[in-house]
Each structure stands twice: as C-alpha cells, then as structure tokens.
Amino acid sequence: MRPTHCSLRSLLAVLLIACLSLPALADEGMWIPMLLQRNEADMQAKGMHISAKDIYDINNACLKDAVILFNQGCTGEFVSPEGLFLTNHHCGYYYITSHSTVAHDYLTRGFWAMTREEELPCPGLTATRLVRMEDVTAQVLEGVSADASELERSQLIDEHIAYIISQATQGTHYRAIVKPFYYGNQYFMYVNEVFTDVRLVGAPPSNIGKFGGDTDNWMWPRHTGDFSMFRVYVNREGKPAPYSTDNVPYQPKKHLEISLKGVQEGDFTFVFGYPGTTHRYVTSDAVDLAANVQNPICIDLRTIRLKHYNNAMNRNAALRLKYASRVASIANGWKKWQGESQGIARLKGVEQKQEQERLFQRWADNNNEYRDVLTKLHNAYTQLRPLQERAVYFSEGVHASDFMGTAAKLFQLATTPDSLAQRHADETSYAYEPTDVDSAIFIETMRYVMKHNPQWGFAVAHPTEAQATEELQRIYHSSRILNKASLDSVKQHVAQCDQWLNDPAVDLYSSALDYAFTADQQHERRRLNVDINRLMRTYVRGLMAMYPDSNFFPDANLTLRVAYGHVSGFHPRDGVYYKPYSTLDGILQKENPDIYDYVVEPKLKSLHYRRDYAPYADENGAMPVGFIATNHTTGGNSGSPVLDADGRLIGINFDRCWEGTMSDLLFDPDYCRNICLDIRYCLFIIDKFADAKHLVDEMTLIQ
Ligand code: ARG
Ligand code: GLU
C-alpha cells in the first residue's frame, strides 16, 4: 500500500530503525502465563523477586490457582482458604442491585454478611478457575491447507476443536475451550473448572464503592473504593455444584497473601487477570474507522440517552435504582470512546500506523507471501467503512430505546419460521413499560439517525425536524406495543404474529432494517470481516517474520494474562504532573453533600477525623486509597489482582486513566496507566468502616 521509492541505502536505514523500534515495547503487553518463561528475565530485571513458575505451573499450586474469571467479563482473586474472593464493586454491581429494594437498599447502604448464613446466593453467577492450558495449534491446524477457503478451514478447525475438547475433558468435571491467537496463527486450549454456587459476602455503600460515579470514571486522581466480596461454595466432594444449602465453602489450591507494605513510585507490579479484547495489530484504516467513524456516532447517541436517564434518576430514588446498572454501562463506553478517540488524535495514531505500514511494505515488496496483504486490507476496509457506519447507526441508534427493542423482538417473531417463533414466544418477554424517559429517548435518537441517514426512506418521507418529530410521536402513541393486553396475547397467538408487521413501530423497525441490514449488506459485511480476519492472519505473521527478535504478545481474548510494569505517575498535559497515589484526604476534598456521587458517609468522616486507620495507614499516617501503574490492561481486567515483586496482593485493578484509553489500539508508555484500589483501603473499609473484621481475619496479611 502507498509504496514509495527510495534508494537501497535509505531502505536499509529505515529497516534498521524499524528493527530497533518495534521491540521497544516498554511496559506494553498482555502475556500468556504458560509462556511466561520468555518474559522472566525481563520481569526480574524490572524488579520481580519470584519466578515465572510461581505464577503459572501445572504441577504445583501457583498464583494462577488464586485467579478466577468472574462471569464472562471480570476477574476475581481468592484471599482466604475458605473460598472468599475479591472483585470490583462494579463487577458485583448487578448482583448487589438485584438483591436491593428501596427498603433494603444494599446498593446505597452496602451489604455485609456477618455470618455465612447471611451470604446471598447469586443465581447465574459463575467463577471459573483455569486448571491448565496447552498449545494445540498442531492438532487444530492439522490438514488445513494454505489454499483452503475460510469456510473449509473453519469447518475442519471446528471438528478438530470438538475432538480435542472431548479428549481433554472426558471423565472429568472440567470444561474446555480452544481459542485462536494472532488471528488464527496459533491455538490454545484452556481446561477450566466452573463454579456455580457463588454468594455475595460484602459490598461497600455506593458512595464508597462507586464514589465519584460516572464523573470520576476513567479518571485520575481517583478515590473509588471499587471492591466487593463473594464466596465460592462446592458440594461435599469439593466439586462445583449448583446452589444448595448443603454446599460448603471451597478451599482453593492457593489464595493470595496480602502485603500491607504499600507501594512506592517505581515499584515493580503485575496484573494477573482476564483482559477481554484489544486490537494491537490492526491497520491505519481500522484505527481511523474506530476513532473517527464508530466512536463519534456512539458517543452522540449515548449523550442523548444519558441526558434523559440522568434527569429521571436525579428526580426519583426508585428510578435511580431501576436505571443504575444500565446507565453505568452506557456511560462507561461513552466516556471511554471519547478518551480513545482523543488519544488516537493526540498520538497521530492513524499516521503512526501508516508509517508502520510503509516500512512493512518495503520489506514485503520482495516477498510473495506478504506483498499484497496491505493493499488487500486497505481495499477491504474501504468497502467495509460505509457498511459499518450504517450498522453502527442501527445498532446504537435504532436500538437505543426499549420501545424499539420491543419492536425488534416482535419483528423477529413475525418474520421467523414457526418453530423459532414458538421458542421465542415461550422464552422472550415482550413486556414494554411506557415511560416518558423511554419515549423521549426513542424520539430523539431516531431523529438523530434520520438526520445522519438522509437517504433512508423514512427520513426522505419526513425531511424536516418538525415532521420527523410529529411522525415519531404518532408512531409511539398508536403502536400496540403500549397496550399490555395485546402484548400478553403474543404468546397465545403465535400463529397470527405476522399481524404485528402492520404495527407502526414494527413497521418503522423493519424500514430501518431494510435500510441498514438488507441480506446483501449483511452478506457483504460478513464476507469482508472474514476476509479481514484472514488477511490479518497473514499480516501479523508477516510482522513476526519482519521482526524475528521481538516477542509479540497476542491480542486480549478473555484468556488469562499477565501484564507487568511499575507504579508510576504521568504528565497528562503541559504543566501538570499526576502523582501515582491518592488518599482519603482527597475524598474529603471532593465531598459534596448535594451530589449523590460525592456524598461522604458520616462514619467514614469520623474515622478520618480521628485518623483511626491502624494498621492500614501508610508511613506518613495517611490512608491510601488508589494508585496507578504502567500495566497494560483492558476491560475484563476489572477486579484483577495487582501484585508486588513477591507475588503478594497490593491492589485491585479497576480502571484505566482517560488519557490512555487508546491502549486497546495503541499503547503509549507516557500516558497509559491502569488504576488500582490500594488493598489497604479495601481492608480498612471492611474492618473499620463495616465492622466486618471476621472477613479480614480469614485473610493472610503480611506486615
Ligand atoms: N471504567 C471502569 C470499567 O471499564 C469502571 C466502570 C464502572 N463504573 C462506572 N462509573 N460506570 O469497567
Ligand atoms: N473497568 C474496566 C473493566 O470492567 C477495566 C478498565 C479498562 O478497560 O481497563 O474491566
């Protein structure tokens, strides 16, 4: 792509620079525990006292036995021999809210089980422990020829994977999963033990666990006590089992020791957990698409939704509970994408990638295997871009309201074959609760979509803002979705469900679908994505061949990883330096009794005034709350243990600094910081604030 001419000398010079520049990965990387030997020397040079085997070892209990995947999106760590584990407050959020009512509002007031009997079952919640992992590339790719189509390839691969999994789990209670790495250049199998009786043990009140709320989210300096506690129960044989009063606390092979020493700037630290998704190796076109097309659309549409939800929540306590979890997740992406797009612009991320591509192209010009790969990727992205743009308007915009969400379900019911429809009618809830908030969101988000998609038939028919609003209002008020009786009858009248097709809301949905998701467009999008994945497989293999001495970490894919770095402040902008720690003093500085997220509990204040912190205070007598470090993390790392040079727990990972959220695409050591809760604040809250010292007594504290 975009080849340039140059003499051999300058070519060599460029190659030399390239060879020097890529391996300098600083603290970037999410490494595979089984292959950590490759990083061991580097980790020890940076200050680690333990060995790679202490972290991952299939023959002996090791740190990995203390780390769990919490559901399918967070991490947790065992801190007691009786199955007690820590994760984030925002990870336990759904379970905390689902046990809450206005009368027993654990979300607002906190919850602490003072006895085992008081621990609350959480149906559906799983905790997954990795038993072992294995490189299964050879078996998975056996007989897959280089010129096989992607379809043939994936069929053969799926067959192999099914066989490998059945062999690995036969006669055990384990579950296995095989995942592709480097776009399918490599495959690893994970054999897991999945616990299904997990109970809520403790959560601080919101104004501690979510202190600063969405205002402080993704920001440093931070003062959020973002933790909650759960316990894993097993049957009397010590095996995973569904909830039962006969179950007993699980005894992990390993639980983490907790260090009370605290952290100093420059200290070695590593994070051990389950990062979800990164896109480290994508090309400039992909970065441009994310930063300049997808993110801005999603941000705008979420701004609209958040405005309406927040207004309602500020007015009414019941609505605050009702929308809390949903708004937290809408706001989370909204803010992250802003940081990401700004970070990419600041770093000139697209240009940086283009430069990398120029170097690659020069190297690949003499190589049949890699010569065309970037041109082909560029062509595929050029075709994908407009399709993707429409898809984003559709998924973020048309689906923004519950009203359209219900219309979507009814549309599906009305158009899918009988058997499927029957199943949907049994399983899916069609209840729609008309609210002012939802109708306002419906009208405003649809207007936005119309404005930006003037070719859409519905937009053509209602070209002015006033016409659009009037028509959307008419649709809202005349739809049978608002009528509970007709929704109740959905189940009884599956046979006549195609009648829903003439409902104005379902009709509107179907018109949007026809515009953004025709069968042709769907097919094209799928084809392009399959193509891009295949081309990326070649490109990444090429990069590895181009830089044979570099250790390339695979993109995150919700498998267990180790990220390491050091405690470090940073300069977010000119003239400003952020220290790497925060303390309880900062909570009092932020206090604002009029703003829900900045209310400080009287008890916390009185502990602060009396400086009643022992034995958790730092060496200056202050109460530490958070710290930041250079560990490369992403969504899914929430709740991950942050460990010191001796492998002891010093913090709980819960966020990244806003200025560095582009690290899913581009890591910049000057800006990328993960945010950790200092374990001493967590213990202080449990012990001194909640008077739940019995929980701290279960743990192993090292002075
Ligand atoms: N930003 C953190 C993460 O990505 C925390 C999110 C929850 N907190 C919130 N205020 N919405 O998960
Ligand atoms: N809070 C994020 C999570 O839920 C972690 C922050 C990040 O994306 O790094 O995993």
XYZ file of C-alpha atoms and ligand atoms in Angstrom:
725
model
C 0.000 0.000 0.000
C 1.140 3.504 -0.877
C 4.588 2.343 -1.981
C 7.311 4.933 -2.025
C 10.573 4.875 -3.927
C 13.882 5.031 -2.204
C 17.456 4.042 -2.610
C 18.832 0.897 -1.106
C 20.776 2.876 1.443
C 17.818 4.726 2.837
C 15.853 1.487 2.702
C 18.421 -0.177 4.909
C 18.425 2.778 7.228
C 14.671 2.608 7.518
C 14.765 -1.114 8.167
C 17.347 -0.623 10.822
C 15.211 1.967 12.571
C 12.231 -0.346 12.262
C 14.138 -3.241 13.766
C 15.148 -1.073 16.645
C 11.777 0.490 17.212
C 9.302 -2.366 17.397
C 10.947 -4.414 20.135
C 10.969 -1.388 22.413
C 7.610 -2.347 23.817
C 8.160 -0.593 27.148
C 5.520 -1.947 29.502
C 3.127 -2.883 26.755
C 1.880 -6.446 26.613
C -0.556 -8.989 27.999
C 1.430 -12.171 28.211
C 0.401 -15.818 28.183
C 1.060 -17.352 31.619
C 2.217 -20.670 30.182
C 4.870 -18.911 28.097
C 5.982 -16.510 30.794
C 9.473 -18.036 30.880
C 10.144 -15.790 27.867
C 9.492 -12.711 29.981
C 11.019 -13.965 33.199
C 14.432 -12.348 32.761
C 12.847 -9.041 31.809
C 10.438 -9.208 34.743
C 13.236 -9.957 37.155
C 15.389 -7.219 35.686
C 12.482 -4.871 36.343
C 12.327 -5.937 39.962
C 10.347 -9.157 40.303
C 11.623 -11.490 43.011
C 9.599 -14.587 42.144
C 9.825 -16.877 39.119
C 7.553 -17.500 36.150
C 6.794 -20.897 37.676
C 5.455 -19.264 40.834
C 2.910 -17.585 38.597
C 1.969 -20.496 36.356
C 2.832 -24.125 36.975
C 0.673 -27.094 36.064
C 2.243 -29.441 38.584
C 2.112 -27.297 41.698
C -0.233 -24.848 43.297
C 0.710 -21.419 41.971
C -0.680 -17.906 41.730
C -2.927 -18.796 38.787
C -4.979 -21.024 41.125
C -5.975 -17.917 43.045
C -7.311 -16.064 39.996
C -10.792 -16.569 38.577
C -12.865 -15.328 35.696
C -15.942 -13.683 37.225
C -18.862 -14.458 34.902
C -17.707 -13.599 31.383
C -16.256 -10.161 31.900
C -14.391 -9.542 35.140
C -11.639 -11.064 37.226
C -11.519 -12.062 40.887
C -8.907 -13.394 43.322
C -9.108 -15.748 46.285
C -7.910 -14.159 49.500
C -8.835 -16.814 52.038
C -8.542 -20.583 52.406
C -12.330 -20.674 52.508
C -13.204 -19.531 49.031
C -13.581 -15.827 49.782
C -12.639 -13.711 46.782
C -12.375 -10.057 45.852
C -13.509 -8.364 42.690
C -14.707 -4.849 41.838
C -17.854 -3.221 43.132
C -18.813 -2.519 39.514
C -18.376 -6.215 38.691
C -20.669 -7.276 41.501
C -22.967 -4.356 40.721
C -25.696 -6.332 39.038
C -25.889 -8.778 41.955
C -25.804 -6.030 44.533
C -28.644 -4.174 42.795
C -30.661 -7.326 42.204
C -30.693 -8.026 45.951
C -31.674 -4.403 46.627
C -35.060 -2.814 47.094
C -35.877 0.709 48.227
C -36.436 -0.733 51.739
C -33.290 -2.913 51.716
C -31.078 -0.806 49.554
C -27.733 -2.606 49.625
C -26.587 -0.576 46.670
C -26.862 2.661 48.603
C -26.121 1.384 52.098
C -23.782 -1.502 51.447
C -24.106 -5.124 52.444
C -22.013 -7.198 54.829
C -22.738 -10.813 55.696
C -21.922 -11.112 59.380
C -22.363 -14.888 59.255
C -22.042 -17.461 56.481
C -25.823 -17.931 56.595
C -26.293 -14.318 55.587
C -24.274 -14.688 52.395
C -26.601 -14.164 49.443
C -26.929 -16.659 46.573
C -26.447 -15.172 43.113
C -28.218 -17.368 40.570
C -26.443 -17.410 37.243
C -23.119 -16.149 38.574
C -20.095 -18.304 37.766
C -16.459 -18.278 38.855
C -14.054 -20.071 36.529
C -10.632 -21.358 37.525
C -8.044 -22.297 34.930
C -6.829 -25.838 35.578
C -4.282 -25.898 32.764
C -3.620 -24.601 29.287
C -1.981 -26.157 26.279
C -0.752 -25.136 22.841
C -2.947 -27.161 20.479
C -2.001 -25.390 17.240
C -0.643 -28.505 15.556
C -3.763 -30.596 16.217
C -6.154 -27.775 15.335
C -4.464 -26.931 12.051
C -3.667 -30.496 11.016
C -4.526 -31.000 7.358
C -5.636 -27.382 6.896
C -4.072 -26.390 3.613
C -2.902 -22.879 2.897
C -5.291 -22.516 -0.035
C -8.400 -23.798 1.767
C -11.290 -21.352 1.752
C -12.105 -19.743 5.080
C -15.257 -21.834 5.237
C -13.427 -25.129 4.668
C -10.784 -24.018 7.079
C -13.214 -23.181 9.843
C -15.211 -26.385 9.374
C -12.121 -28.516 9.715
C -10.885 -26.477 12.657
C -14.224 -26.782 14.458
C -14.142 -30.545 14.043
C -10.635 -30.734 15.448
C -11.514 -28.480 18.345
C -14.550 -30.568 19.266
C -12.385 -33.655 19.322
C -9.581 -32.044 21.335
C -12.075 -30.763 23.885
C -13.787 -34.099 24.291
C -10.429 -35.822 24.787
C -9.317 -33.268 27.347
C -12.445 -33.357 29.471
C -13.512 -36.988 29.221
C -14.230 -38.448 32.631
C -13.696 -35.126 34.431
C -15.978 -32.346 35.626
C -13.863 -29.844 33.714
C -14.927 -27.765 30.751
C -12.512 -26.874 27.998
C -12.366 -24.176 25.400
C -9.991 -23.600 22.486
C -9.294 -20.072 21.323
C -7.467 -18.620 18.321
C -4.463 -16.343 18.862
C -2.869 -13.955 16.368
C -5.932 -14.217 14.105
C -5.692 -17.995 13.966
C -1.959 -18.468 13.556
C -1.960 -20.239 16.895
C -4.493 -22.022 19.130
C -4.539 -22.636 22.863
C -6.794 -24.877 24.871
C -7.981 -23.863 28.340
C -9.239 -26.558 30.681
C -11.410 -24.925 33.314
C -13.277 -25.685 36.482
C -16.525 -23.685 36.602
C -18.083 -22.953 39.999
C -21.800 -22.275 40.011
C -22.604 -21.554 43.646
C -21.176 -18.099 44.255
C -22.566 -15.914 47.041
C -22.383 -12.216 47.784
C -20.473 -11.585 51.007
C -19.855 -7.885 51.121
C -20.132 -4.613 49.260
C -19.461 -1.094 50.483
C -22.162 1.553 50.064
C -22.282 3.176 46.637
C -20.747 6.370 47.890
C -17.628 4.349 48.656
C -17.759 1.578 46.037
C -18.757 3.989 43.289
C -17.505 7.222 44.839
C -17.201 9.832 42.111
C -19.599 7.845 39.901
C -19.523 8.407 36.205
C -17.910 11.821 36.678
C -14.713 10.299 38.034
C -14.975 7.128 35.962
C -11.882 6.604 33.742
C -10.143 9.435 35.588
C -7.222 10.002 37.828
C -6.871 11.180 40.614
C -9.409 8.657 41.768
C -10.968 7.817 45.119
C -13.343 4.970 44.325
C -13.435 2.047 46.775
C -14.295 -0.215 43.864
C -14.468 -3.657 45.505
C -16.968 -6.302 46.510
C -16.579 -9.769 48.017
C -18.024 -13.127 47.134
C -17.520 -16.713 48.260
C -17.417 -19.878 46.185
C -19.293 -22.897 47.518
C -18.881 -26.507 46.380
C -20.528 -29.810 47.206
C -19.198 -32.073 49.922
C -16.816 -33.718 47.460
C -15.276 -30.315 46.839
C -16.645 -30.160 43.290
C -18.602 -27.372 41.603
C -22.347 -27.726 42.152
C -25.460 -25.607 41.768
C -26.601 -23.633 44.812
C -27.576 -25.807 47.747
C -27.739 -25.225 51.482
C -25.655 -28.408 51.799
C -22.761 -26.853 49.917
C -19.615 -25.863 51.775
C -17.020 -23.133 51.197
C -14.484 -24.018 48.500
C -10.886 -24.471 49.559
C -8.736 -23.002 46.790
C -5.397 -24.601 45.990
C -3.915 -21.176 46.527
C -5.111 -17.922 47.985
C -3.182 -14.679 47.770
C -1.150 -13.272 50.612
C -1.819 -9.615 51.181
C 1.000 -7.151 51.666
C 0.439 -4.177 53.944
C 3.732 -2.580 52.899
C 2.137 -0.435 50.249
C 3.611 0.905 47.064
C 6.315 3.380 46.138
C 6.738 5.064 42.795
C 8.925 2.824 40.635
C 7.952 -0.429 42.377
C 7.558 -3.466 40.163
C 3.954 -4.598 39.849
C 1.978 -7.053 37.752
C -1.677 -7.654 36.982
C -2.971 -11.201 36.561
C -6.396 -11.475 35.004
C -8.747 -11.760 32.065
C -8.406 -8.862 29.586
C -11.282 -9.008 27.087
C -10.384 -7.509 23.713
C -7.592 -5.468 22.178
C -6.673 -4.646 18.573
C -2.954 -4.068 18.771
C -2.032 -5.062 15.215
C -4.857 -3.568 13.145
C -4.015 -1.263 10.253
C -4.419 2.504 9.940
C -7.814 2.085 8.255
C -9.166 0.172 11.233
C -7.865 2.778 13.658
C -9.418 5.522 11.552
C -12.743 3.685 11.383
C -12.869 3.223 15.148
C -11.654 6.669 16.165
C -13.314 8.797 13.522
C -16.464 6.943 12.490
C -17.716 4.493 15.094
C -16.779 6.316 18.265
C -18.285 9.706 17.354
C -21.640 8.177 16.371
C -21.834 6.047 19.509
C -20.813 8.969 21.702
C -23.520 11.261 20.279
C -26.263 8.674 20.625
C -25.289 7.825 24.179
C -25.143 11.501 25.112
C -28.832 11.658 24.245
C -29.754 8.566 26.260
C -27.721 9.594 29.278
C -29.302 13.032 29.372
C -32.780 11.515 29.699
C -31.853 8.783 32.166
C -29.873 11.126 34.388
C -32.699 13.628 34.552
C -35.065 10.908 35.693
C -32.628 9.437 38.193
C -31.928 12.771 39.788
C -35.658 13.253 40.323
C -36.569 9.909 41.798
C -34.921 7.323 44.098
C -36.797 4.336 42.686
C -35.781 5.298 39.159
C -32.215 5.679 40.309
C -32.144 2.056 41.403
C -34.018 0.929 38.350
C -31.681 2.542 35.829
C -28.433 2.441 37.830
C -26.871 -0.628 36.269
C -27.953 0.235 32.739
C -26.749 3.823 32.935
C -23.410 2.747 34.387
C -22.768 0.603 31.366
C -23.991 3.172 28.819
C -21.849 5.865 30.436
C -18.832 3.627 30.642
C -18.464 3.113 26.888
C -19.486 6.708 26.192
C -16.614 8.075 28.204
C -14.048 5.522 27.184
C -14.593 6.153 23.472
C -14.068 9.873 23.986
C -10.719 9.217 25.642
C -9.820 6.711 22.970
C -10.547 8.996 20.022
C -8.753 11.914 21.640
C -5.778 9.720 22.494
C -5.543 8.477 18.928
C -5.715 12.027 17.593
C -3.060 13.206 20.047
C -0.735 10.348 19.159
C -1.441 10.756 15.454
C -2.376 7.110 15.662
C -3.542 6.802 12.078
C -0.324 8.363 10.749
C 1.782 6.218 13.072
C 0.139 3.116 11.702
C 0.599 4.347 8.129
C 4.301 4.779 8.806
C 4.491 1.238 10.139
C 2.687 0.066 7.010
C 5.169 1.862 4.744
C 8.014 0.044 6.464
C 6.231 -3.248 6.188
C 5.512 -2.683 2.516
C 9.159 -2.007 1.753
C 10.086 -5.206 3.494
C 7.287 -7.161 1.842
C 7.867 -5.913 -1.702
C 10.262 -8.784 -2.292
C 8.108 -11.393 -0.667
C 5.326 -13.205 -2.489
C 3.501 -14.184 0.640
C 3.172 -10.685 2.059
C 3.471 -8.316 -0.889
C -0.250 -7.688 -1.422
C -1.619 -8.123 2.033
C -1.776 -4.447 2.986
C -3.306 -3.413 -0.334
C -5.964 -6.047 0.107
C -6.638 -4.996 3.665
C -6.958 -1.396 2.546
C -9.440 -2.388 -0.156
C -11.483 -4.451 2.253
C -11.675 -1.595 4.764
C -12.634 0.858 2.022
C -15.607 -1.357 1.216
C -16.451 -2.055 4.824
C -16.434 1.528 6.032
C -19.831 2.753 4.710
C -21.486 -0.543 5.601
C -20.088 -0.412 9.073
C -21.203 3.175 9.502
C -24.799 2.243 8.751
C -24.584 -0.744 11.042
C -23.430 1.466 13.902
C -26.323 3.893 13.451
C -28.576 0.921 13.504
C -27.174 -0.934 16.497
C -26.575 2.118 18.687
C -29.362 4.347 17.406
C -32.329 2.310 16.321
C -31.905 0.012 19.311
C -31.470 2.858 21.787
C -34.984 2.793 23.261
C -36.800 -0.098 24.898
C -39.678 0.761 22.616
C -37.673 -0.077 19.509
C -36.126 -3.016 21.361
C -39.600 -4.485 21.801
C -40.459 -3.699 18.189
C -37.325 -5.589 17.166
C -38.375 -8.685 19.097
C -41.864 -8.583 17.652
C -40.467 -8.148 14.176
C -38.339 -11.200 14.629
C -41.284 -13.160 15.929
C -43.425 -12.108 12.994
C -40.878 -12.958 10.343
C -39.062 -16.045 11.577
C -40.320 -19.540 10.799
C -42.895 -21.062 13.139
C -40.639 -23.268 15.191
C -38.305 -20.436 16.018
C -41.205 -18.103 16.669
C -42.712 -20.591 19.067
C -39.491 -20.781 21.003
C -39.241 -17.027 21.178
C -42.798 -16.720 22.355
C -42.003 -19.057 25.220
C -38.719 -17.574 26.219
C -38.762 -13.925 25.463
C -40.554 -11.294 27.393
C -42.488 -8.797 25.336
C -43.449 -6.627 28.246
C -42.981 -2.959 27.471
C -43.417 -0.357 30.110
C -44.217 3.037 28.588
C -42.289 5.811 30.313
C -41.579 9.435 29.491
C -37.889 8.668 29.579
C -38.140 5.936 27.008
C -40.443 7.813 24.662
C -38.117 10.830 24.766
C -35.125 8.620 24.031
C -36.991 6.957 21.185
C -37.868 10.241 19.527
C -34.534 11.948 19.948
C -32.333 9.024 18.935
C -34.462 8.243 15.886
C -34.310 11.882 14.826
C -30.547 11.710 15.080
C -30.411 8.594 12.952
C -32.706 10.196 10.370
C -30.644 13.352 10.204
C -27.461 11.430 9.508
C -29.037 8.988 7.080
C -30.951 11.291 4.741
C -31.245 8.523 2.132
C -33.204 6.253 4.408
C -36.772 6.086 3.050
C -38.291 7.108 6.349
C -36.034 10.169 6.506
C -36.858 11.083 2.915
C -40.576 10.976 3.744
C -40.164 13.265 6.776
C -37.482 15.727 5.809
C -37.998 18.470 8.383
C -37.337 18.173 12.068
C -40.952 19.038 12.874
C -42.334 16.427 10.500
C -39.999 13.789 11.888
C -40.962 14.533 15.467
C -44.652 14.529 14.711
C -44.481 11.222 12.884
C -42.374 9.582 15.608
C -44.852 10.753 18.217
C -47.709 9.380 16.175
C -45.928 6.024 15.881
C -45.218 5.880 19.569
C -48.758 6.600 20.629
C -50.512 4.443 18.082
C -48.376 1.332 18.464
C -49.964 -1.700 20.076
C -46.684 -2.188 21.944
C -48.051 0.240 24.508
C -51.030 -1.956 25.056
C -50.245 -4.607 27.631
C -53.182 -6.796 26.650
C -52.027 -7.146 23.083
C -48.505 -7.992 24.230
C -49.826 -10.616 26.627
C -51.685 -12.212 23.786
C -48.467 -12.582 21.801
C -47.872 -15.915 23.400
C -51.323 -17.249 22.722
C -51.441 -16.120 19.143
C -48.138 -17.106 17.744
C -49.899 -18.246 14.617
C -51.129 -14.734 13.937
C -47.997 -12.998 14.951
C -47.435 -11.698 11.437
C -50.175 -9.203 12.232
C -47.543 -7.331 14.130
C -45.975 -6.405 10.819
C -48.573 -3.692 10.329
C -47.956 -2.162 13.728
C -46.402 1.281 13.068
C -43.452 0.677 15.419
C -42.661 -2.730 13.966
C -43.020 -1.224 10.523
C -40.561 1.522 11.386
C -38.120 -1.031 12.686
C -38.463 -3.049 9.545
C -37.836 0.015 7.405
C -34.615 0.729 9.316
C -33.612 -2.881 8.899
C -34.240 -2.664 5.160
C -32.005 0.336 5.005
C -29.073 -0.829 7.100
C -29.310 -4.579 7.222
C -30.520 -5.985 3.939
C -29.486 -9.548 3.244
C -26.981 -8.234 0.699
C -25.388 -5.828 3.141
C -25.244 -8.467 5.843
C -23.631 -10.880 3.478
C -21.142 -8.280 2.309
C -20.231 -7.265 5.851
C -19.733 -10.844 6.873
C -17.650 -11.575 3.792
C -15.450 -8.539 4.410
C -14.952 -9.361 8.065
C -13.975 -12.927 7.247
C -11.614 -11.558 4.631
C -10.093 -9.057 7.009
C -9.525 -11.751 9.593
C -7.793 -13.933 7.018
C -5.638 -11.045 5.771
C -4.759 -10.039 9.326
C -3.573 -13.593 9.915
C -1.116 -13.093 7.079
C -0.161 -9.556 8.080
C 0.585 -10.466 11.692
C 2.594 -13.475 10.547
C 4.473 -11.084 8.275
C 5.176 -8.670 11.109
C 6.580 -11.536 13.135
C 8.796 -12.543 10.238
C 9.904 -8.956 9.772
C 10.888 -8.603 13.429
C 12.098 -12.095 14.306
C 13.664 -10.987 17.574
C 10.545 -9.399 19.024
C 8.256 -11.089 21.482
C 4.777 -10.319 20.123
C 2.023 -10.547 22.690
C -1.299 -11.827 21.330
C -4.324 -9.540 21.445
C -6.519 -9.966 24.515
C -9.280 -12.542 24.042
C -10.664 -13.110 27.536
C -7.979 -15.602 28.454
C -5.720 -15.372 31.467
C -2.791 -12.946 31.003
C -0.008 -11.287 32.891
C 0.774 -7.592 32.394
C 3.764 -6.098 34.207
C 5.184 -2.666 34.769
C 5.748 -0.302 37.641
C 3.962 2.180 39.833
C 4.253 5.491 38.046
C 2.733 8.964 37.818
C 2.455 10.798 34.500
C 2.077 14.154 32.777
C -1.456 14.289 31.332
C -0.837 17.686 29.752
C 1.550 20.572 29.782
C 2.427 21.779 33.241
C 0.565 19.036 35.074
C 2.018 16.014 36.808
C -0.142 13.316 38.376
C 1.318 11.621 41.414
C 0.731 7.886 41.449
C -1.210 7.699 44.752
C -4.396 9.091 46.221
C -5.527 9.196 49.857
C -8.644 9.574 51.978
C -7.882 13.290 52.265
C -8.868 13.567 48.611
C -12.289 12.081 49.367
C -12.962 14.892 51.802
C -11.733 17.402 49.230
C -14.222 16.057 46.707
C -17.086 15.838 49.205
C -20.326 17.455 48.104
C -23.456 16.570 50.079
C -25.641 17.814 47.220
C -24.292 15.444 44.627
C -25.195 11.788 45.011
C -21.812 10.503 43.866
C -19.845 12.779 46.203
C -21.659 12.237 49.455
C -19.288 11.046 52.190
C -20.638 8.734 54.887
C -20.550 10.275 58.381
C -18.788 7.188 59.685
C -16.027 7.482 57.104
C -15.618 11.130 58.054
C -15.351 10.369 61.710
C -12.717 7.694 61.057
C -10.878 10.280 59.014
C -11.055 12.998 61.673
C -9.800 10.591 64.304
C -7.176 9.245 61.885
C -8.405 5.854 63.032
C -6.639 3.899 60.286
C -4.422 1.414 62.116
C -2.982 -0.887 60.923
C -3.691 0.204 57.361
C -2.197 3.716 57.213
C 0.838 4.496 55.079
C 4.203 5.509 56.503
C 3.056 9.145 56.734
C -0.023 8.243 58.676
C -2.352 8.870 55.713
C -4.974 6.426 54.493
C -4.041 5.336 50.935
C -6.942 4.859 48.515
C -5.682 4.301 44.971
C -2.561 4.104 42.856
C -1.662 3.941 39.176
C 0.871 1.869 37.296
C 2.048 1.139 33.774
C 0.433 -2.295 33.483
C -1.256 -2.871 30.130
C -4.881 -3.734 30.904
C -8.296 -3.547 29.328
C -11.959 -4.275 30.032
C -12.179 -7.657 31.749
C -9.155 -6.860 33.879
C -11.574 -5.296 36.325
C -11.133 -6.961 39.663
C -7.741 -8.380 38.709
C -5.196 -8.778 41.465
C -2.367 -6.254 41.344
C 0.688 -7.973 42.784
C 4.077 -6.855 44.015
C 7.559 -8.184 43.322
C 6.922 -11.075 45.730
C 3.579 -12.016 44.219
C 1.594 -10.537 47.111
C -1.644 -8.679 46.667
C -1.235 -4.890 46.876
C -4.281 -3.741 44.957
C -7.313 -4.492 42.835
C -7.300 -3.268 39.255
C -10.434 -1.377 38.293
C -9.872 1.162 35.550
C -7.546 2.999 33.210
C -6.649 6.679 33.043
C -8.680 8.507 30.466
C -5.679 9.902 28.594
C -4.518 6.340 27.933
C -7.718 4.556 26.928
C -6.457 4.233 23.349
C -4.242 1.429 24.648
C -6.601 -1.178 23.172
C -5.278 0.018 19.813
C -2.091 1.902 20.641
C -0.103 1.788 23.846
C 1.771 4.915 24.846
C 4.023 4.467 27.876
C 3.825 8.190 28.621
C 0.057 8.119 29.057
C -1.198 4.587 29.599
C -1.863 3.844 33.267
C -4.082 1.302 34.966
C -5.926 2.415 38.093
C -5.817 0.237 41.192
C -7.563 0.264 44.511
C -4.955 0.116 47.276
C -5.622 -3.099 49.176
C -5.140 -1.235 52.462
C -8.168 0.948 51.774
C -10.213 -2.147 50.968
C -9.206 -3.769 54.284
C -9.787 -0.538 56.179
C -13.333 -0.305 54.824
C -14.108 -3.928 55.677
C -12.571 -3.765 59.119
C -13.039 -0.222 60.422
C -15.943 1.075 58.416
C -18.129 -2.026 58.145
C -17.006 -3.736 61.374
C -16.622 -6.947 59.411
C -13.235 -7.800 60.840
C -14.137 -11.507 60.727
C -13.626 -11.290 56.941
C -10.177 -9.740 57.277
C -9.343 -12.433 59.827
C -9.813 -15.063 57.127
C -7.078 -13.447 55.045
C -3.315 -13.809 55.223
C -1.814 -10.391 55.913
C 1.930 -9.772 55.681
C 3.229 -6.735 57.535
N -14.371 2.240 33.773
C -14.437 1.028 34.525
C -14.608 -0.156 33.574
O -14.444 -0.028 32.412
C -15.490 1.094 35.582
C -16.885 1.072 35.091
C -17.946 1.107 36.134
N -18.089 2.390 36.765
C -18.883 3.391 36.324
N -18.858 4.528 36.951
N -19.712 3.261 35.298
O -15.258 -1.119 33.779
N -13.299 -1.124 34.329
C -12.824 -1.994 33.293
C -13.408 -3.398 33.365
O -14.543 -3.604 33.634
C -11.372 -2.013 33.353
C -10.923 -0.772 32.792
C -10.264 -0.969 31.498
O -10.942 -1.056 30.462
O -9.055 -1.073 31.564
O -12.793 -4.373 33.060
